[in-house]
Coordinates of C-alpha atoms and ligand atoms in Angstrom, one line a residue:
X281 CA 64.6 -43.4 64.1
X282 CA 67.7 -45.1 65.3
X283 CA 68.7 -48.1 63.3
X284 CA 68.3 -51.4 65.0
X285 CA 65.7 -50.1 67.5
X286 CA 62.8 -52.5 67.9
X287 CA 59.4 -51.4 66.9
X288 CA 57.9 -51.6 70.4
X289 CA 60.7 -49.4 71.8
X290 CA 60.1 -46.8 69.1
X291 CA 56.5 -46.9 70.0
X292 CA 57.2 -46.3 73.7
X293 CA 59.0 -43.2 72.5
X294 CA 56.2 -42.1 70.3
X295 CA 53.8 -42.6 73.2
X296 CA 55.8 -40.6 75.6
X297 CA 55.5 -37.8 73.0
X298 CA 51.7 -38.1 73.2
X299 CA 51.4 -38.4 77.0
X300 CA 54.0 -36.1 78.6
X301 CA 53.2 -32.7 77.1
X302 CA 49.6 -32.2 78.3
X303 CA 50.5 -30.2 81.3
X304 CA 52.8 -27.8 79.4
X305 CA 50.5 -27.5 76.5
X306 CA 47.7 -26.2 78.7
X307 CA 49.9 -23.4 79.9
X308 CA 50.8 -22.5 76.3
X309 CA 47.3 -22.9 75.0
X310 CA 46.3 -20.5 77.7
X311 CA 48.9 -18.0 76.6
X312 CA 48.0 -18.3 72.9
X313 CA 44.3 -17.9 73.4
X314 CA 44.9 -14.8 75.4
X315 CA 47.6 -13.3 73.3
X316 CA 45.6 -13.4 70.1
X317 CA 42.7 -11.6 71.8
X318 CA 44.9 -8.8 72.8
X319 CA 47.1 -8.2 69.7
X320 CA 47.1 -8.5 66.0
X321 CA 49.8 -10.7 64.5
X322 CA 49.8 -13.3 67.3
X323 CA 50.8 -16.9 66.3
X324 CA 47.2 -18.0 66.8
X325 CA 45.5 -15.2 65.1
X326 CA 42.1 -15.2 66.9
X327 CA 40.3 -13.3 64.1
X328 CA 37.1 -11.6 65.0
X329 CA 34.2 -12.6 62.8
X330 CA 31.8 -9.8 63.7
X331 CA 29.1 -12.4 64.2
X332 CA 27.6 -11.5 67.5
X333 CA 24.5 -13.8 67.8
X334 CA 24.0 -17.5 67.6
X335 CA 21.0 -19.0 65.8
X336 CA 18.8 -21.1 68.1
X337 CA 17.0 -23.0 65.4
X338 CA 14.0 -20.6 65.3
X339 CA 15.2 -18.3 62.5
X340 CA 13.2 -18.4 59.3
X341 CA 13.6 -17.0 55.8
X342 CA 15.3 -17.5 52.5
X343 CA 19.0 -16.7 52.3
X344 CA 21.7 -17.2 49.7
X345 CA 25.2 -18.6 50.2
X346 CA 28.2 -18.6 47.9
X347 CA 31.0 -20.9 48.8
X348 CA 34.3 -20.3 47.0
X349 CA 36.6 -23.1 47.9
X350 CA 39.9 -24.1 46.3
X351 CA 38.3 -26.2 43.6
X352 CA 34.6 -25.5 43.3
X353 CA 32.2 -22.7 43.4
X354 CA 28.8 -23.5 45.0
X355 CA 25.7 -21.3 45.0
X356 CA 23.0 -22.2 47.5
X357 CA 19.6 -21.0 48.5
X358 CA 18.8 -22.0 52.1
X359 CA 15.3 -21.8 53.4
X360 CA 15.4 -21.8 57.2
X361 CA 12.3 -23.4 58.4
X362 CA 12.5 -22.3 62.0
X363 CA 12.4 -25.8 63.6
X364 CA 16.1 -26.5 63.5
X365 CA 15.7 -27.7 59.9
X366 CA 16.2 -26.1 56.5
X367 CA 15.8 -27.0 52.9
X368 CA 18.5 -26.2 50.4
X369 CA 18.9 -25.9 46.7
X370 CA 22.4 -25.7 45.3
X371 CA 24.4 -25.7 42.2
X372 CA 28.1 -26.4 41.9
X373 CA 30.7 -25.8 39.1
X374 CA 34.4 -26.3 39.0
X375 CA 36.3 -22.9 39.0
X376 CA 37.8 -22.5 35.5
X377 CA 41.5 -22.7 35.9
X378 CA 42.1 -19.5 33.9
X379 CA 40.0 -17.6 36.4
X380 CA 42.3 -18.7 39.2
X381 CA 44.9 -16.6 37.5
X382 CA 42.5 -13.9 36.2
X383 CA 43.8 -10.4 35.3
X384 CA 41.6 -8.7 37.9
X385 CA 39.7 -9.6 41.1
X386 CA 36.5 -8.2 39.3
X387 CA 36.9 -10.7 36.6
X388 CA 36.6 -13.5 39.1
X389 CA 33.5 -11.9 40.7
X390 CA 31.9 -11.2 37.3
X391 CA 32.0 -15.0 36.8
X392 CA 30.5 -15.7 40.3
X393 CA 27.7 -13.0 39.7
X394 CA 26.8 -14.7 36.4
X395 CA 26.5 -18.1 38.1
X396 CA 24.4 -16.4 40.8
X397 CA 22.1 -14.9 38.0
X398 CA 21.7 -18.4 36.4
X399 CA 20.9 -19.9 39.8
X400 CA 18.2 -17.3 40.5
X401 CA 16.7 -17.7 37.1
X402 CA 16.4 -21.4 37.6
X403 CA 15.4 -21.7 41.3
X404 CA 14.0 -18.3 42.3
X405 CA 12.8 -16.4 39.3
X406 CA 10.2 -14.6 41.5
X407 CA 13.0 -12.4 42.8
X408 CA 14.1 -11.4 39.3
X409 CA 10.6 -10.5 38.1
X410 CA 10.0 -8.3 41.2
X411 CA 13.2 -6.5 40.8
X412 CA 12.8 -5.8 37.1
X413 CA 9.4 -4.2 37.8
X414 CA 11.1 -2.2 40.5
X415 CA 8.9 -3.6 43.2
X416 CA 6.1 -1.4 42.1
X417 CA 3.7 -4.2 41.5
X418 CA 2.0 -6.2 44.3
X419 CA 4.7 -8.8 43.9
X420 CA 5.6 -10.1 47.4
X421 CA 9.3 -10.7 46.6
X422 CA 10.3 -7.2 46.2
X423 CA 12.9 -7.3 49.0
X424 CA 16.6 -7.9 48.4
X425 CA 17.9 -11.3 49.4
X426 CA 20.8 -11.4 51.8
X427 CA 23.8 -13.4 50.8
X428 CA 26.6 -15.0 53.0
X429 CA 29.9 -15.5 51.3
X430 CA 32.3 -18.3 52.4
X431 CA 35.7 -17.4 51.2
X432 CA 38.3 -20.1 51.9
X433 CA 41.4 -17.9 51.7
X434 CA 43.2 -15.9 54.4
X435 CA 41.4 -12.6 54.9
X436 CA 41.4 -9.9 57.5
X437 CA 37.9 -8.7 58.6
X438 CA 36.9 -5.2 59.6
X439 CA 33.1 -5.8 59.8
X440 CA 30.6 -8.6 59.1
X441 CA 30.5 -7.4 55.4
X442 CA 34.0 -6.0 55.1
X443 CA 37.3 -7.8 54.7
X444 CA 40.5 -7.8 52.7
X445 CA 42.4 -10.6 51.2
X446 CA 45.8 -11.2 52.8
X447 CA 47.3 -13.8 50.4
X448 CA 46.3 -16.3 47.8
X449 CA 46.9 -20.1 48.3
X450 CA 45.7 -23.3 46.6
X451 CA 46.8 -22.3 43.1
X452 CA 45.1 -18.9 42.9
X453 CA 47.0 -15.8 42.0
X454 CA 45.2 -12.6 41.1
X455 CA 47.6 -9.9 42.1
X456 CA 45.3 -6.9 42.2
X457 CA 43.1 -8.6 44.7
X458 CA 45.5 -8.3 47.6
X459 CA 44.2 -5.6 50.0
X460 CA 41.0 -5.1 48.0
X461 CA 37.6 -5.3 49.8
X462 CA 36.1 -8.6 49.0
X463 CA 32.4 -7.9 49.6
X464 CA 32.3 -4.6 47.7
X465 CA 34.1 -6.0 44.7
X466 CA 31.6 -8.9 44.6
X467 CA 28.7 -6.4 45.2
X468 CA 29.7 -4.2 42.2
X469 CA 29.5 -7.2 39.8
X470 CA 26.1 -8.2 41.3
X471 CA 24.9 -4.6 40.8
X472 CA 26.0 -4.6 37.2
X473 CA 23.6 -7.5 36.6
X474 CA 20.9 -5.7 38.6
X475 CA 20.3 -8.7 40.8
X476 CA 18.3 -8.1 44.0
X477 CA 21.1 -9.5 46.2
X478 CA 23.1 -7.9 49.0
X479 CA 26.4 -9.4 50.1
X480 CA 25.7 -9.2 53.8
X481 CA 28.3 -11.4 55.4
X482 CA 31.8 -12.6 54.8
X483 CA 32.5 -15.8 56.7
X484 CA 35.3 -18.3 57.4
X485 CA 34.2 -21.9 57.1
X486 CA 34.7 -22.7 60.8
X487 CA 32.5 -19.8 61.7
X488 CA 29.9 -21.2 59.4
X489 CA 30.4 -24.6 61.0
X490 CA 29.6 -23.2 64.5
X491 CA 26.5 -21.3 63.2
X492 CA 25.2 -24.4 61.4
X493 CA 25.7 -26.6 64.4
X494 CA 24.0 -24.0 66.7
X495 CA 21.0 -23.9 64.4
X496 CA 20.6 -27.6 64.0
X497 CA 21.9 -29.0 67.3
X498 CA 19.5 -30.9 69.6
X499 CA 18.6 -29.8 73.1
X500 CA 18.8 -26.5 74.9
X501 CA 22.5 -26.2 75.3
X502 CA 24.1 -23.3 73.4
X503 CA 27.0 -24.2 71.0
X504 CA 30.4 -23.1 72.1
X505 CA 32.7 -24.3 69.4
X506 CA 32.7 -25.3 65.7
X507 CA 35.7 -27.4 64.8
X508 CA 37.0 -28.9 61.6
X509 CA 39.2 -32.0 61.3
X510 CA 39.3 -32.6 57.6
X511 CA 42.0 -31.7 55.1
X512 CA 43.0 -29.0 57.5
X513 CA 42.1 -28.2 61.1
X514 CA 40.7 -25.1 62.7
X515 CA 38.1 -24.0 65.2
X516 CA 35.8 -21.0 65.8
X517 CA 34.3 -20.4 69.2
X518 CA 32.1 -17.9 71.1
X519 CA 34.2 -15.4 73.0
X520 CA 33.1 -12.7 75.4
X521 CA 33.3 -9.3 73.7
X522 CA 35.0 -7.8 76.8
X523 CA 37.9 -10.1 76.4
X524 CA 38.5 -9.1 72.7
X525 CA 40.6 -6.2 73.8
X526 CA 42.4 -5.8 70.4
X527 CA 39.2 -4.4 69.0
X528 CA 39.1 -0.7 69.4
X529 CA 36.0 0.9 70.8
X530 CA 34.6 2.1 67.5
X531 CA 35.2 -1.4 66.0
X532 CA 33.0 -3.2 68.5
X533 CA 29.5 -4.1 67.3
X534 CA 26.7 -4.2 69.8
X535 CA 26.5 -7.4 71.8
X536 CA 28.1 -9.3 74.6
X537 CA 29.7 -12.1 72.6
X538 CA 31.4 -12.6 69.3
X539 CA 32.5 -15.6 67.3
X540 CA 36.2 -15.8 66.9
X541 CA 38.1 -17.8 64.3
X542 CA 41.0 -19.1 66.3
X543 CA 43.2 -20.3 63.4
X544 CA 44.5 -22.9 65.8
X545 CA 46.2 -24.7 62.9
X546 CA 49.2 -22.5 63.7
X547 CA 49.1 -23.1 67.4
X548 CA 52.7 -23.4 68.7
X549 CA 54.5 -22.7 65.4
X550 CA 57.4 -21.9 67.7
X551 CA 57.5 -25.6 68.6
X552 CA 57.8 -25.0 72.3
X553 CA 55.6 -27.9 73.4
X554 CA 54.3 -29.8 70.3
X555 CA 55.5 -33.4 70.0
X556 CA 58.2 -33.6 67.3
X557 CA 59.7 -36.6 65.6
X558 CA 62.2 -36.9 62.8
X559 CA 59.2 -37.8 60.6
X560 CA 57.4 -34.6 61.5
X561 CA 60.6 -32.7 60.8
X562 CA 61.0 -34.3 57.4
X563 CA 57.4 -33.5 56.5
X564 CA 57.7 -29.9 57.5
X565 CA 61.0 -29.3 55.7
X566 CA 59.6 -30.7 52.4
X567 CA 56.3 -28.9 52.8
X568 CA 55.2 -25.8 50.7
X569 CA 55.3 -23.6 53.8
X570 CA 57.9 -24.9 56.3
X571 CA 57.6 -23.6 59.9
X572 CA 53.9 -22.7 59.8
X573 CA 50.7 -24.6 60.6
X574 CA 52.7 -26.9 62.9
X575 CA 49.7 -28.0 64.9
X576 CA 47.8 -28.7 61.7
X577 CA 50.7 -30.8 60.4
X578 CA 50.3 -33.2 63.4
X579 CA 46.5 -33.4 63.2
X580 CA 44.9 -33.1 59.8
X581 CA 43.9 -35.4 57.0
X582 CA 46.3 -33.7 54.5
X583 CA 49.3 -34.7 56.6
X584 CA 48.8 -37.9 58.6
X585 CA 49.4 -40.2 55.8
X586 CA 52.6 -38.4 55.0
X587 CA 53.9 -38.7 58.6
X588 CA 53.2 -42.4 58.3
X589 CA 55.0 -42.6 55.0
X590 CA 58.1 -41.1 56.5
X591 CA 57.9 -43.5 59.5
X592 CA 57.6 -46.5 57.2
X593 CA 60.6 -45.3 55.2
X594 CA 62.4 -45.1 58.6
X595 CA 61.2 -48.5 59.6
X596 CA 62.2 -50.3 56.4
X597 CA 65.6 -48.6 56.2
X598 CA 66.3 -49.7 59.8
X599 CA 65.6 -53.2 58.6
X600 CA 67.8 -52.7 55.7
X601 CA 64.9 -53.6 53.3
X602 CA 64.3 -50.5 51.1
X603 CA 63.1 -50.9 47.6
X604 CA 64.1 -47.5 46.2
X605 CA 61.7 -47.8 43.2
X606 CA 58.6 -48.2 45.5
X607 CA 56.0 -45.4 45.5
X608 CA 56.8 -45.3 49.2
X609 CA 59.5 -42.7 48.2
X610 CA 57.0 -40.4 46.6
X611 CA 55.6 -37.7 48.8
X612 CA 51.9 -37.8 49.7
X613 CA 51.4 -41.3 48.3
X614 CA 49.6 -42.4 51.5
X615 CA 46.2 -40.9 52.2
X616 CA 45.1 -40.5 55.8
X617 CA 42.2 -43.0 55.0
X618 CA 45.0 -45.6 55.0
X619 CA 45.5 -45.0 58.7
X620 CA 41.8 -45.6 59.4
X621 CA 42.0 -48.8 57.4
X622 CA 45.2 -50.0 59.1
X623 CA 43.9 -49.1 62.6
X624 CA 40.9 -51.3 62.1
X625 CA 42.5 -54.3 60.3
X626 CA 41.7 -57.1 62.7
X627 CA 42.3 -59.9 60.3
X628 CA 44.6 -62.7 61.3
X629 CA 47.9 -62.0 59.5
X630 CA 46.8 -58.4 58.8
X631 CA 45.8 -59.3 55.2
X632 CA 44.1 -55.9 54.5
X633 CA 47.1 -53.9 55.4
X634 CA 49.4 -56.1 53.4
X635 CA 47.2 -56.0 50.4
X636 CA 47.0 -52.2 50.5
X637 CA 50.7 -51.9 51.0
X638 CA 51.1 -54.0 47.9
X639 CA 48.5 -52.1 45.9
X640 CA 49.5 -48.6 46.9
X641 CA 53.2 -48.8 47.4
X642 CA 54.3 -52.1 45.7
X643 CA 55.6 -53.3 49.0
X644 CA 55.6 -57.0 49.7
X645 CA 55.2 -56.7 53.5
X646 CA 55.8 -59.5 56.0
X647 CA 53.3 -59.9 58.8
X648 CA 55.9 -58.4 61.1
X649 CA 56.2 -55.3 59.0
X650 CA 52.4 -55.1 58.7
X651 CA 52.2 -55.2 62.5
X652 CA 54.6 -52.4 62.8
X653 CA 52.7 -50.4 60.2
X654 CA 49.5 -50.9 62.2
X655 CA 51.2 -49.8 65.4
X656 CA 52.5 -46.7 63.7
X657 CA 49.1 -45.9 62.2
X658 CA 47.5 -46.3 65.6
X659 CA 50.1 -44.1 67.3
X660 CA 49.9 -41.3 64.6
X661 CA 46.1 -41.3 64.6
X662 CA 46.0 -41.4 68.4
X663 CA 48.4 -38.5 68.7
X664 CA 46.3 -36.5 66.2
X665 CA 43.1 -37.2 68.2
X666 CA 44.8 -36.3 71.5
X667 CA 46.0 -33.1 70.0
X668 CA 42.5 -32.4 68.7
X669 CA 41.3 -33.0 72.3
X670 CA 43.8 -30.5 73.6
X671 CA 42.4 -27.8 71.2
X672 CA 38.9 -28.5 72.3
X673 CA 39.8 -28.7 76.0
X674 CA 41.7 -25.4 75.7
X675 CA 38.6 -23.6 74.3
X676 CA 36.3 -25.2 76.9
X677 CA 38.5 -24.2 79.8
X678 CA 39.0 -20.6 78.5
X679 CA 35.3 -20.2 77.9
X680 CA 34.5 -20.3 81.6
X681 CA 31.4 -22.3 80.8
X682 CA 32.2 -25.1 83.2
X683 CA 31.8 -22.8 86.1
X684 CA 29.2 -20.4 84.7
X685 CA 25.5 -21.4 84.8
X686 CA 24.2 -22.0 81.3
X687 CA 21.3 -19.8 80.3
X688 CA 18.2 -21.9 80.3
X689 CA 15.5 -21.7 77.7
X690 CA 17.9 -20.3 75.1
X691 CA 17.2 -23.2 72.8
X692 CA 14.0 -24.9 72.2
X693 CA 13.7 -28.7 72.2
X694 CA 14.9 -30.8 69.4
X695 CA 12.6 -31.6 66.5
X696 CA 13.4 -34.5 64.3
X697 CA 14.5 -33.0 61.0
X698 CA 13.6 -34.0 57.5
X699 CA 15.4 -31.8 55.0
X700 CA 15.0 -31.8 51.3
X701 CA 17.9 -30.9 49.0
X702 CA 17.3 -30.2 45.4
X703 CA 19.8 -28.9 42.9
X704 CA 22.1 -29.5 40.0
X705 CA 24.3 -31.7 42.1
X706 CA 23.3 -34.9 43.9
X707 CA 23.8 -34.4 47.6
X708 CA 23.0 -36.8 50.4
X709 CA 19.8 -35.8 52.1
X710 CA 20.5 -34.3 55.4
X711 CA 18.6 -35.9 58.2
X712 CA 19.6 -34.4 61.5
X713 CA 17.7 -37.1 63.3
X714 CA 20.7 -39.3 62.5
X715 CA 22.6 -37.3 65.1
X716 CA 23.3 -39.9 67.9
X717 CA 22.7 -37.3 70.5
X718 CA 19.1 -37.2 69.4
X719 CA 18.7 -40.9 69.6
X720 CA 19.9 -41.6 73.1
X721 CA 16.5 -42.5 74.3
X722 CA 14.6 -45.7 74.7
X723 CA 16.0 -48.5 72.6
X724 CA 19.0 -46.4 71.6
X725 CA 20.0 -45.7 75.1
X726 CA 19.9 -49.4 75.8
X727 CA 22.1 -50.2 72.8
X728 CA 24.4 -47.3 73.8
X729 CA 24.7 -48.7 77.4
X730 CA 25.6 -52.1 76.0
X731 CA 28.2 -50.4 73.8
X732 CA 29.5 -48.5 76.8
X733 CA 30.3 -51.7 78.7
X734 CA 32.0 -53.3 75.7
X735 CA 33.9 -50.1 74.9
X736 CA 36.4 -50.9 77.6
X737 CA 37.4 -54.1 75.7
X738 CA 37.2 -52.4 72.4
X739 CA 39.6 -49.7 73.5
X740 CA 42.1 -52.2 74.9
X741 CA 44.6 -52.0 72.0
X742 CA 44.6 -48.2 72.3
X743 CA 45.0 -48.2 76.0
X744 CA 48.0 -50.4 75.7
X745 CA 49.8 -47.4 74.2
X746 CA 49.4 -45.0 77.1
X747 CA 46.6 -42.7 78.3
X748 CA 44.0 -43.6 80.9
X749 CA 40.9 -45.7 80.7
X750 CA 38.1 -43.9 78.8
X751 CA 34.8 -44.2 80.5
X752 CA 31.8 -43.5 78.3
X753 CA 28.9 -42.0 80.3
X754 CA 25.3 -42.5 79.2
X755 CA 23.4 -40.2 81.6
X756 CA 24.6 -36.8 80.5
X757 CA 23.4 -33.8 82.4
X758 CA 21.1 -31.2 80.8
X759 CA 23.4 -28.2 81.2
X760 CA 25.6 -29.3 78.3
X761 CA 28.4 -27.5 76.4
X762 CA 27.7 -28.2 72.7
X763 CA 30.5 -28.7 70.2
X764 CA 29.9 -29.1 66.5
X765 CA 32.5 -30.9 64.4
X766 CA 33.0 -31.4 60.7
X767 CA 35.5 -33.3 58.7
X768 CA 36.3 -36.8 57.4
X769 CA 39.1 -37.5 59.8
X770 CA 36.8 -37.0 62.8
X771 CA 34.1 -38.9 61.0
X772 CA 36.1 -41.9 59.9
X773 CA 39.2 -42.4 62.0
X774 CA 38.2 -45.2 64.5
X775 CA 37.4 -43.8 68.0
X776 CA 38.5 -40.3 67.2
X777 CA 35.8 -38.9 69.5
X778 CA 36.5 -41.4 72.2
X779 CA 40.1 -40.4 72.3
X780 CA 39.2 -36.7 72.4
X781 CA 36.9 -37.5 75.3
X782 CA 39.7 -39.3 77.1
X783 CA 41.8 -36.1 76.9
X784 CA 38.9 -34.0 78.3
X785 CA 38.7 -36.4 81.2
X786 CA 42.4 -36.3 81.9
X787 CA 42.7 -32.5 81.8
X788 CA 42.4 -31.4 85.4
X789 CA 40.1 -28.4 84.9
X790 CA 37.6 -30.5 83.0
X791 CA 37.8 -34.0 84.5
X792 CA 35.2 -36.8 84.4
X793 CA 32.4 -34.5 85.6
X794 CA 33.2 -31.8 83.1
X795 CA 33.5 -34.3 80.2
X796 CA 30.0 -35.5 80.9
X797 CA 28.7 -32.0 80.1
X798 CA 30.3 -31.9 76.7
X799 CA 28.1 -32.8 73.8
X800 CA 29.9 -33.4 70.6
X801 CA 28.0 -33.7 67.4
X802 CA 28.3 -33.4 63.7
X803 CA 28.0 -30.0 62.2
X804 CA 26.3 -30.0 58.8
X805 CA 27.5 -27.9 55.8
X806 CA 29.1 -24.9 57.5
X807 CA 30.0 -23.3 54.2
X808 CA 26.4 -23.5 52.9
X809 CA 23.9 -23.3 55.8
X810 CA 26.5 -21.6 58.0
X811 CA 27.0 -18.8 55.5
X812 CA 23.2 -18.4 55.1
X813 CA 22.9 -18.1 58.9
X814 CA 25.6 -15.5 58.9
X815 CA 23.6 -13.5 56.3
X816 CA 20.6 -13.9 58.7
X817 CA 22.7 -12.6 61.6
X818 CA 23.7 -9.6 59.4
X819 CA 20.0 -9.0 58.7
X820 CA 19.2 -9.0 62.4
X821 CA 22.1 -6.6 63.1
X822 CA 20.8 -4.3 60.4
X823 CA 17.4 -4.3 61.9
X824 CA 18.8 -3.5 65.3
X825 CA 20.8 -0.6 63.9
X826 CA 17.8 0.7 62.1
X827 CA 15.7 0.6 65.3
X828 CA 18.4 2.6 67.1
X829 CA 18.0 5.5 64.6
X830 CA 15.7 8.3 65.8
X831 CA 12.4 8.0 64.1
Ligands
ADP281 P1 37.5 -30.8 53.3 O1 38.5 -30.7 54.4 O2 38.0 -30.5 52.0 O3 36.2 -30.1 53.6 P2 36.9 -33.6 54.3 O4 36.3 -33.1 55.6 O5 36.2 -34.7 53.6 O6 37.1 -32.4 53.2 O7 38.4 -34.0 54.6 C1 39.2 -34.5 53.7 C2 40.4 -35.2 54.3 O8 40.0 -36.3 55.1 C3 41.5 -35.7 53.4 O9 42.7 -35.2 53.8 C4 41.4 -37.2 53.5 O10 42.7 -37.7 53.4 C5 40.8 -37.4 54.9 N1 40.0 -38.6 54.9 C6 39.0 -39.0 54.0 N2 38.5 -40.2 54.4 C7 39.2 -40.6 55.5 C8 39.2 -41.7 56.3 N3 38.4 -42.8 56.1 N4 40.0 -41.8 57.4 C9 40.8 -40.8 57.7 N5 40.9 -39.7 56.9 C10 40.1 -39.6 55.9
MG282 MG1 34.7 -29.6 54.7

């Protein structure tokens, strides 16, 4: 930031960064999507998931899910009830830090298998009894249970149940794991304990998000995309198999479509079109992995507070008022929830912002500085939401769904859900009837209409900073394109969805008519329910293969 430049002028600059690039970004998005489908090693990796069918809410049965994130290990049993709802039992433990640096990959999985054993003993002992009697009794539970494994590290997949670790992140380092098959290593440890469990599917959390949304989403419209705007950002979408030309003939499973994990967080790492400020550059240079995840660094919860922090440092130094002992000078001291707070502080004198600046950073901010901070928070948040809109728009355009007739009857009507969750960990009861898309009838539609007319006024401060007027539409058509989204940034940053919808309307190929056909809703628990649904998909694929064999 140039010294002496007034805040409004800086803002104009920032907003030209958010409004000028749409046209170019479309061309590059087009190229990136296509490139990743054709070659390995593309910037946007477009990783095939080998999941070839989408759940429509009618699937039933009990499946297991294991979710190995960076911090916790979660074991779940998901009972699919066949009416778009499920009930779930789960247990969660922190991963012991010595296991993150275990001597061997097997050691890590031995721990996971033990947790799985304990979980079955507690919640599903009927499976253990049946297996110990070798299924010879009349016990009904003599079958193996299929398990879906959500593994939140970079892996390369060769089949639904085959994949190898590419590299460790998030504090893990078990050297012998690199290049080893994940599922079979896990399976050997399960077999040592003689558990009746088959590791049937290895899934990325965005793939799980898409599956979970597809199972629970209301209405007949098939889900196209599962997107995450949380700590990081990524999306998985349904691609036509014929376009996945990098898969060789022998690698292609039966089916017309496959879910692809886009890894869009690394879209335009080359920085050909992404907006770039000195604050973005400072963040990138100081980050653990400079030069990669450039799209993610402008969108996701992990980074937005840090972009703001750099901008505030710039602002204060241009005013000549820098307190060098302030926490402002420590990296990552501002969480992205600060942006949500600042964006919605409508108090006279911005008392909330000033109080938080004082509490968090020991900055005694004038009203003028607080105003500047609010404007910056609005600009950074708005830019993030607009970029999120670009990713969603790119997938919608490339899917061809806007021009293709949507298959009818592929999903049954929505049923209000009531889902029980039991387990060692308290977890909010999932009630999919809280999805606003389900409620847009009767009284709700009236309230929604009132909101839609006031929305123009509510969006006024945002529209002052560029971008067109966002028109909310109430009467959405029936041939919808469904998008499931997960993540706190989407959930809590004010008007995140509204800004995304503004982008969809602005992009020529979608427009106001196309935007009306996009249904955006919350996806529930992609790493639990989604992994269970992947195990279900694996089961179906196995049945299909078995039926193909000559009798
Ligand atoms: P995860 O990505 O680990 O699954 P979340 O979806 O909850 O978890 O996302 C966490 C991220 O969301 C964090 O980076 C956090 O800063 C951000 N976040 C949490 N609350 C808010 C909020 N109110 N507004 C904006 N961002 C938030
Ligand atoms: Mg999450």
